[in-house]
XYZ file of C-alpha atoms in Angstrom:
559
model
C -31.356 -13.522 -56.269
C -34.694 -11.773 -55.651
C -33.081 -9.797 -52.647
C -30.286 -8.492 -54.986
C -32.760 -7.917 -57.803
C -35.197 -5.740 -55.298
C -32.214 -3.862 -53.968
C -30.831 -3.095 -57.403
C -34.572 -1.714 -58.148
C -34.338 0.555 -55.073
C -30.770 1.977 -56.045
C -32.121 2.926 -59.428
C -35.273 4.434 -57.911
C -33.061 6.522 -55.505
C -30.658 7.302 -58.190
C -33.604 9.005 -60.020
C -34.592 10.872 -56.874
C -31.459 12.489 -55.300
C -33.312 14.455 -52.824
C -34.517 11.213 -51.176
C -37.636 9.038 -50.603
C -39.486 7.928 -47.600
C -40.281 4.132 -46.895
C -43.832 4.594 -48.031
C -42.857 6.292 -51.399
C -40.496 3.460 -51.929
C -42.965 0.816 -51.271
C -45.682 2.611 -53.473
C -43.546 3.169 -56.414
C -42.061 -0.516 -56.735
C -45.195 -2.155 -55.520
C -43.563 -3.572 -52.353
C -45.208 -3.869 -48.834
C -43.913 -1.289 -46.379
C -42.003 -3.796 -44.110
C -40.002 -5.358 -47.133
C -39.197 -2.060 -48.479
C -37.785 -0.957 -44.992
C -35.791 -4.119 -44.584
C -34.067 -3.359 -48.013
C -33.472 0.307 -47.262
C -31.919 -0.699 -43.991
C -29.707 -3.148 -45.453
C -28.540 -0.604 -48.061
C -27.558 1.861 -45.191
C -25.831 -0.687 -43.009
C -23.630 -1.551 -46.266
C -22.783 2.147 -46.839
C -24.742 2.250 -50.227
C -27.365 4.632 -48.866
C -27.744 7.220 -46.102
C -30.635 8.050 -44.065
C -31.767 11.266 -42.446
C -34.833 12.279 -40.339
C -37.315 14.612 -41.762
C -40.026 15.317 -39.132
C -41.820 12.111 -38.385
C -40.504 10.356 -41.559
C -37.076 8.834 -42.609
C -35.757 10.040 -45.968
C -33.310 7.636 -47.864
C -30.993 8.541 -50.487
C -27.869 7.169 -52.268
C -24.636 7.946 -50.615
C -22.586 10.623 -52.499
C -19.103 9.300 -52.872
C -16.329 9.703 -55.381
C -15.085 6.435 -56.940
C -12.155 4.823 -54.989
C -9.747 5.055 -57.628
C -10.520 8.774 -58.227
C -9.799 9.648 -54.545
C -6.685 7.720 -54.665
C -5.420 9.589 -57.666
C -6.017 12.836 -55.702
C -3.879 12.210 -52.853
C -0.345 12.901 -52.383
C 0.119 10.681 -49.570
C 1.131 6.810 -49.673
C -2.395 4.879 -49.665
C -3.047 1.228 -49.428
C -6.317 -0.220 -49.122
C -6.871 -3.886 -48.009
C -10.191 -6.186 -47.611
C -11.310 -7.897 -44.337
C -8.887 -10.675 -44.928
C -5.849 -8.173 -45.354
C -5.529 -8.953 -49.083
C -4.181 -5.998 -51.070
C -7.067 -4.350 -52.996
C -5.731 -0.915 -54.174
C -2.352 1.386 -53.763
C -2.126 4.900 -55.181
C 0.845 5.795 -57.531
C 2.669 7.636 -54.740
C 2.816 4.407 -52.711
C 3.675 2.329 -55.748
C 6.627 4.645 -56.523
C 7.980 4.759 -53.036
C 8.282 1.138 -52.826
C 8.898 0.463 -56.380
C 6.140 -1.908 -57.076
C 3.355 -2.342 -59.491
C -0.245 -2.681 -58.860
C -0.320 -5.822 -60.424
C 2.363 -7.334 -58.342
C 0.384 -6.336 -55.216
C -3.379 -6.618 -55.772
C -5.023 -9.712 -54.636
C -1.995 -10.770 -52.432
C -2.152 -11.123 -48.498
C 0.056 -8.354 -47.158
C 2.371 -10.482 -45.115
C 3.076 -12.655 -48.271
C 3.728 -9.715 -50.490
C 6.943 -7.742 -51.447
C 5.996 -5.351 -48.777
C 6.041 -7.828 -45.929
C 9.664 -6.775 -44.631
C 8.201 -3.217 -44.234
C 4.924 -4.135 -42.475
C 5.723 -5.247 -38.999
C 3.492 -6.330 -35.981
C 2.474 -2.817 -35.185
C 1.002 -2.211 -38.680
C -0.681 -5.721 -38.842
C -2.240 -4.847 -35.371
C -3.420 -1.470 -36.360
C -4.859 -3.066 -39.489
C -6.765 -5.465 -37.573
C -8.131 -2.759 -35.207
C -9.318 -0.683 -38.333
C -11.226 -3.725 -39.328
C -12.822 -3.538 -36.163
C -13.927 -0.049 -36.600
C -10.897 1.688 -34.610
C -8.752 4.167 -35.971
C -5.087 4.429 -34.852
C -2.078 6.560 -35.637
C 1.513 6.331 -34.957
C 4.924 7.292 -36.408
C 6.834 4.912 -38.919
C 10.439 4.957 -40.112
C 11.257 3.397 -43.532
C 14.740 2.744 -44.776
C 14.413 2.661 -48.683
C 17.586 2.356 -50.897
C 19.699 3.819 -48.148
C 17.370 6.758 -47.855
C 15.440 7.169 -44.256
C 11.988 8.508 -44.568
C 9.660 9.393 -41.717
C 5.795 8.917 -41.927
C 2.862 9.879 -39.839
C 0.837 6.606 -40.150
C -2.981 6.303 -39.916
C -4.971 3.127 -40.088
C -8.737 3.766 -40.688
C -11.715 1.709 -41.003
C -13.484 1.741 -44.577
C -16.496 0.148 -46.289
C -16.282 -1.075 -49.900
C -19.293 0.271 -52.111
C -20.815 -3.283 -52.058
C -20.824 -3.210 -48.297
C -17.716 -5.319 -47.458
C -15.460 -4.250 -44.374
C -12.005 -2.811 -45.482
C -8.986 -0.945 -44.052
C -6.982 1.866 -45.314
C -3.463 2.561 -44.281
C -2.267 6.174 -44.903
C 1.289 7.296 -44.835
C 1.936 11.171 -44.694
C 5.672 11.929 -45.227
C 6.893 14.138 -42.397
C 10.733 13.582 -43.284
C 11.032 17.270 -44.055
C 9.284 18.323 -40.925
C 11.570 16.116 -38.993
C 14.439 17.420 -40.626
C 13.293 20.997 -40.096
C 12.893 20.081 -36.390
C 16.205 18.758 -36.165
C 17.895 21.788 -37.870
C 15.944 24.050 -35.616
C 16.996 22.142 -32.459
C 20.667 22.367 -33.873
C 20.144 26.138 -34.619
C 19.137 26.828 -31.060
C 21.637 24.916 -29.582
C 24.529 26.740 -31.580
C 22.740 29.904 -30.482
C 22.670 29.022 -27.154
C 26.144 28.134 -26.952
C 27.062 31.534 -28.656
C 25.006 33.211 -26.031
C 26.641 31.315 -23.234
C 30.057 32.301 -24.410
C 29.379 35.985 -25.214
C 26.951 37.174 -22.365
C 28.558 36.596 -18.895
C 25.545 38.572 -17.178
C 22.918 36.071 -18.966
C 24.853 33.244 -17.641
C 24.627 34.379 -14.066
C 21.079 35.090 -14.355
C 20.274 31.768 -15.707
C 22.187 30.088 -13.035
C 20.404 32.042 -10.198
C 17.215 31.105 -11.961
C 18.294 27.474 -12.060
C 19.030 27.564 -8.492
C 15.562 29.301 -7.734
C 14.028 26.421 -9.513
C 15.797 23.805 -7.687
C 15.076 25.495 -4.381
C 11.284 25.534 -5.321
C 11.376 21.947 -6.668
C 13.105 20.786 -3.298
C 10.191 22.849 -1.314
C 7.409 21.342 -3.317
C 8.844 17.731 -2.937
C 8.960 18.420 0.881
C 5.507 19.665 0.774
C 4.085 16.793 -1.162
C 6.003 14.227 1.148
C 4.454 16.049 4.214
C 1.043 15.968 2.768
C 1.370 12.471 1.743
C 2.703 11.361 5.257
C 0.406 13.290 7.559
C -2.611 13.724 5.236
C -3.167 17.114 6.503
C -0.364 19.867 6.496
C 3.260 20.765 6.910
C 5.170 23.839 8.434
C 8.515 25.360 8.553
C 10.125 27.438 11.181
C 12.987 29.666 10.632
C 14.387 30.261 14.145
C 16.798 33.170 13.432
C 14.254 35.176 11.675
C 11.396 33.955 14.053
C 9.397 33.367 10.744
C 7.220 30.576 10.133
C 5.294 29.017 7.024
C 2.273 26.851 6.982
C 0.840 24.920 4.157
C -2.694 24.900 3.205
C -3.438 21.662 4.661
C -2.048 23.120 8.070
C -4.436 26.113 7.580
C -7.407 24.017 7.018
C -6.582 21.909 10.189
C -5.830 25.167 12.277
C -8.706 26.897 11.079
C -6.984 30.006 9.932
C -7.098 32.123 6.815
C -5.747 35.311 5.343
C -1.925 36.485 5.458
C 0.605 34.169 6.504
C 0.208 33.804 10.442
C 2.954 34.798 12.871
C 4.586 32.577 15.415
C 2.751 34.225 18.088
C -0.637 33.767 16.267
C 0.051 29.901 15.981
C 1.001 29.916 19.599
C -2.247 31.307 20.738
C -4.122 28.538 18.906
C -2.164 25.970 20.987
C -4.029 25.325 24.314
C -2.104 27.071 27.146
C -0.955 23.941 29.158
C 0.851 22.627 25.901
C 2.773 25.849 24.920
C 5.585 24.984 27.352
C 5.938 21.460 25.694
C 6.076 22.800 22.292
C 8.613 25.406 23.034
C 11.025 22.977 24.914
C 10.508 20.313 22.064
C 11.516 22.693 19.400
C 14.518 23.949 21.519
C 15.715 20.653 22.067
C 15.497 19.762 18.344
C 17.552 22.823 17.202
C 20.173 22.465 20.044
C 20.548 18.866 20.580
C 18.897 17.208 17.569
C 16.624 15.420 19.734
C 13.602 13.729 18.228
C 10.777 15.847 17.898
C 7.367 13.986 18.136
C 4.765 15.918 20.100
C 0.976 15.322 20.737
C -0.811 18.386 21.907
C -4.343 20.160 21.527
C -5.267 23.376 19.673
C -8.426 25.317 19.711
C -9.452 26.545 16.191
C -10.505 30.076 15.935
C -12.797 29.581 13.260
C -15.063 27.762 15.212
C -13.826 27.055 18.572
C -13.352 23.380 18.097
C -10.705 21.481 20.340
C -8.552 19.152 18.163
C -5.860 16.610 19.237
C -3.063 16.894 17.029
C 0.478 15.227 16.450
C 3.405 17.027 14.961
C 7.046 15.289 13.880
C 9.648 17.140 12.946
C 13.255 17.508 11.923
C 15.892 20.300 11.915
C 17.928 21.370 8.777
C 20.998 23.141 10.179
C 22.134 24.300 6.487
C 18.843 26.162 6.098
C 18.535 26.892 10.111
C 14.921 25.705 9.691
C 12.625 23.316 11.513
C 10.533 21.286 8.943
C 7.515 19.525 10.425
C 4.228 17.638 9.485
C 0.953 17.971 11.640
C -2.254 15.853 11.401
C -5.474 15.137 13.159
C -5.434 12.536 15.741
C -8.917 13.320 17.301
C -10.558 10.206 16.033
C -7.628 7.991 17.237
C -7.680 9.518 20.905
C -11.537 9.039 20.967
C -10.851 5.346 19.981
C -8.143 4.949 22.619
C -10.235 6.311 25.371
C -13.217 4.001 24.146
C -11.008 0.920 24.223
C -9.508 2.134 27.607
C -13.002 2.296 29.175
C -14.202 -0.984 27.590
C -11.170 -2.728 28.797
C -11.463 -1.570 32.280
C -15.187 -2.570 32.393
C -14.237 -6.060 31.058
C -11.422 -6.368 33.652
C -13.688 -5.256 36.245
C -16.182 -7.956 35.075
C -13.774 -10.633 34.953
C -12.321 -9.938 38.388
C -15.784 -10.101 40.102
C -16.785 -13.250 38.013
C -13.526 -14.825 38.954
C -13.891 -13.730 42.582
C -17.369 -15.321 42.683
C -16.075 -18.448 41.211
C -13.228 -18.923 43.413
C -15.425 -18.426 46.300
C -17.748 -21.250 45.136
C -14.621 -23.408 44.470
C -13.526 -22.992 48.062
C -16.786 -24.037 49.313
C -16.940 -26.790 47.134
C -13.549 -27.804 48.260
C -14.692 -27.609 51.795
C -17.557 -29.839 51.293
C -15.605 -32.269 49.505
C -13.140 -32.259 52.338
C -15.995 -33.056 54.714
C -17.308 -35.633 52.412
C -13.820 -37.209 52.308
C -13.692 -37.424 56.206
C -17.052 -38.840 56.486
C -16.261 -41.507 53.839
C -12.876 -43.002 55.177
C -14.509 -46.218 55.502
C -15.782 -46.481 51.877
C -12.796 -46.912 49.538
C -15.102 -46.321 46.417
C -16.371 -43.286 47.600
C -13.255 -41.876 48.941
C -11.354 -42.391 45.559
C -14.324 -40.505 43.844
C -13.846 -37.417 46.317
C -10.278 -37.268 45.672
C -10.734 -37.208 41.790
C -13.635 -34.446 42.424
C -10.928 -32.504 44.558
C -8.342 -32.900 41.884
C -10.740 -31.666 39.285
C -11.712 -28.455 41.474
C -7.825 -27.806 42.082
C -7.324 -27.817 38.299
C -10.212 -25.203 37.868
C -8.851 -23.017 40.565
C -5.329 -23.029 38.809
C -6.767 -22.231 35.449
C -8.808 -19.318 36.922
C -5.533 -18.030 38.590
C -3.749 -18.337 35.377
C -6.497 -16.231 33.557
C -5.892 -13.248 36.201
C -2.263 -13.405 35.230
C -2.614 -13.773 31.692
C -5.207 -10.891 31.378
C -2.916 -8.661 33.160
C -0.094 -8.890 30.405
C 0.209 -5.728 28.655
C -2.143 -3.769 30.523
C 0.571 -1.472 32.281
C 3.172 0.307 30.024
C 6.707 -1.368 29.767
C 9.411 -0.127 32.156
C 13.061 -0.671 32.991
C 13.539 -3.660 35.465
C 17.007 -4.554 37.192
C 17.234 -8.306 36.775
C 19.218 -8.753 39.949
C 16.619 -6.918 42.127
C 13.764 -8.463 40.402
C 15.074 -11.954 41.066
C 16.343 -11.167 44.705
C 12.731 -9.990 45.447
C 11.371 -13.262 44.210
C 13.879 -15.230 46.455
C 12.525 -13.531 49.612
C 9.330 -15.393 49.554
C 10.298 -18.626 47.674
C 11.100 -21.941 49.590
C 14.111 -23.343 47.457
C 14.627 -26.276 49.456
C 18.229 -25.696 49.876
C 18.826 -24.727 46.390
C 21.583 -21.931 46.012
C 21.034 -19.221 43.682
C 23.942 -17.231 42.166
C 23.264 -14.048 40.366
C 25.785 -12.356 38.032
C 23.990 -9.802 35.931
C 25.815 -6.761 37.202
C 23.656 -3.526 36.978
C 21.765 -5.023 33.944
C 18.159 -3.655 33.220
C 15.671 -5.014 30.619
C 12.633 -3.110 29.018
C 9.795 -5.500 30.104
C 6.232 -5.911 30.925
C 5.260 -5.083 34.444
C 4.730 -9.164 35.093
C 8.431 -9.634 34.460
C 8.683 -10.921 38.013
C 6.609 -13.767 37.170
C 8.896 -14.889 34.409
C 11.693 -15.455 36.821
C 9.325 -16.725 39.328
C 7.949 -19.441 36.966
C 11.507 -20.303 35.817
C 12.707 -21.049 39.618
C 9.318 -23.065 40.230
C 10.013 -25.044 37.193
C 13.349 -25.810 38.420
C 12.170 -26.560 42.073
C 9.307 -28.972 40.569
C 10.770 -30.697 37.781
C 14.700 -30.197 37.921
C 15.294 -33.324 39.968
C 18.359 -33.063 42.045
C 19.216 -29.411 41.860
C 21.708 -27.913 43.994
C 22.399 -24.594 42.445
C 20.759 -21.867 39.854
C 22.747 -19.375 38.036
C 21.920 -16.311 36.261
C 24.163 -14.614 33.944
C 24.511 -12.683 30.611
C 26.359 -12.743 27.341
C 26.357 -10.698 23.940
C 25.077 -11.871 20.720
C 26.059 -9.505 18.024
C 24.194 -6.254 19.246
C 21.733 -8.218 21.238
C 21.936 -9.692 24.735
C 21.121 -12.955 26.186
C 20.158 -13.620 29.778
C 21.263 -17.258 30.723
C 19.268 -19.106 33.427
C 20.904 -22.396 34.211
C 20.415 -25.249 36.788
C 22.359 -28.333 37.299
C 19.310 -30.790 37.397
C 18.082 -33.174 35.159
C 17.403 -31.063 32.332
C 14.716 -31.027 29.410
C 14.600 -33.875 27.105
C 15.077 -33.057 23.256
C 11.510 -33.991 22.418
C 10.251 -31.481 24.896
C 12.314 -28.489 23.865
C 9.901 -26.801 21.969
C 6.845 -28.166 23.450
C 7.349 -26.749 26.982
C 6.313 -23.279 25.874
C 3.113 -24.274 24.553
C -0.048 -23.813 26.388
C -1.212 -26.889 28.372
C 1.912 -28.755 28.078
C 3.711 -30.012 31.645
C 2.914 -32.107 34.687
C 1.194 -29.226 36.669
C -0.844 -26.455 35.169
C 0.808 -26.461 31.903
C 0.634 -22.561 31.965
C 3.888 -21.605 33.500
C 6.322 -21.307 30.682
C 3.654 -20.463 28.257
C 3.003 -17.360 30.420
C 6.726 -16.809 30.450
C 7.184 -16.502 26.857
C 3.874 -14.398 26.503
C 5.112 -11.889 29.032
C 8.389 -11.664 27.201
C 7.049 -11.287 23.847
C 5.288 -8.154 24.817
C 8.586 -5.970 24.319
C 10.055 -8.157 21.835
C 12.089 -10.494 24.124
C 12.128 -14.332 23.474
C 13.221 -17.498 25.119
C 14.219 -20.991 24.247
C 15.810 -24.030 26.272
C 19.354 -24.966 25.026
C 20.671 -27.209 27.820
C 21.792 -30.843 27.453
C 19.629 -33.387 28.796
C 20.961 -35.044 31.848
C 23.267 -32.073 32.799
C 20.679 -29.331 33.631
C 18.196 -26.641 32.112
C 19.548 -23.794 30.227
C 17.022 -21.137 29.196
C 18.193 -18.271 26.895
C 16.126 -14.889 27.024
C 17.151 -12.923 23.970
C 17.104 -9.083 24.634
C 17.448 -7.174 21.468
C 19.507 -3.929 21.221
C 17.431 -1.067 22.569
C 15.700 -3.210 25.438
C 18.670 -3.621 27.711
C 20.985 -1.122 29.521
C 23.617 -0.801 32.259
C 22.899 2.423 34.060
C 25.376 4.143 36.481
C 24.557 2.950 40.012
C 23.058 5.514 41.980
C 25.091 6.868 44.844
């Protein structure tokens, strides 16, 4: 009670001093200490009952100048509804009551969702009122249907403060039905007028059609520009070959280091380094005449600063427009990275080769000493067994090191086309088959594979010889599977047990080194080929090498 009493005294004091008082003046006039006066004044400002402004070093407080809410509501022609912080209706002006056919007595003190207005105020209105109570103003459009009449309103939900300081929200409906109707009528008039003009003015229709075509052409060009800039990140170009005219985007200007007027074809050609000009010219001609893919890497020298830049250009030909459309981007960083990787790989391979050579030399020396030890220990069975185990371990190390030599070579050289029959025949020249017959029925089949493809067939043959059992023949043939091709390697030996069909391609599985078929799988995977074993145990092994479309061919035999 003391607080309300002191605040009332301060309000009366400020009412008598409309120009405002400082904290010190209020403190002296009411006999309050300074901190108490400051506290009450701040409370009045927060509750909206007083305002404060700075006057030099002092703060000046005065009563808020405001009209009574009922007076404000009566002055407005818009529909206004005032709610407290719990969404209970507190005030509604006459236009609002008249539109909704309500009385103030029926609404005041009723929560809005329980009031006669509940069917009009949906989730959007309640969400906006909640935001207003949190201090956020929102605006949106509302459509009300009342007694068969449809009205449109521009709706605002605004935060308010009651005179005693409590939070409130106001919702204001500005009737825009006439404006909407006017807009609709205006659109209808424009439509009718346009129809009249289209019917009576042939020349104008033609001009509009030409203008539309020009806009569509411009839109297509802009889409191409955005597509090229998005894909290549730098620039695009168009070449109209009949007119010998070229267009370049701003991105390409920046990349090529050119400015000023549209460059000519000769000017662009001079920027390309001389050794690449014939390649570019041939690629453009092949694209236009034969629709061959255009994907060219070349180098340019920017005239603006003399910098040499590696670039890549990809293009397509539009016969309808007789134009070549292309994108170009800077690949200098990629080239530098490739060179660095190539050099690092070469150094690593050299180091591995030297290290492997040294280890093998030491292993050979170790095996020689073990052999001497074995001969000198023939009378001592225990030592002889130990030496034999040591020899076995050393041989395993030798095979593992040899495997690392083969494995590191996978993917080093670019893939090429290899004739299957010739590859297998070359292996057979140096392989002891122990009387096994080999039949090759692959015609002139070639596969696109890694340079180690010979090791694939060598390992399959070695697998047959070592583990096939009583094998008398090996057959190689092929068949088709949809658009792919399958190379079949079959023998008539023991075959592979069902439990081992998947494991035989895992590293370390097997009775010898455990690397042969693992190496086969890895070599094939370089160019997208795969292998699996599908034979029947007891009838022989059957390996299927799946060669996808594009990785096999049957070239005409050379004369």
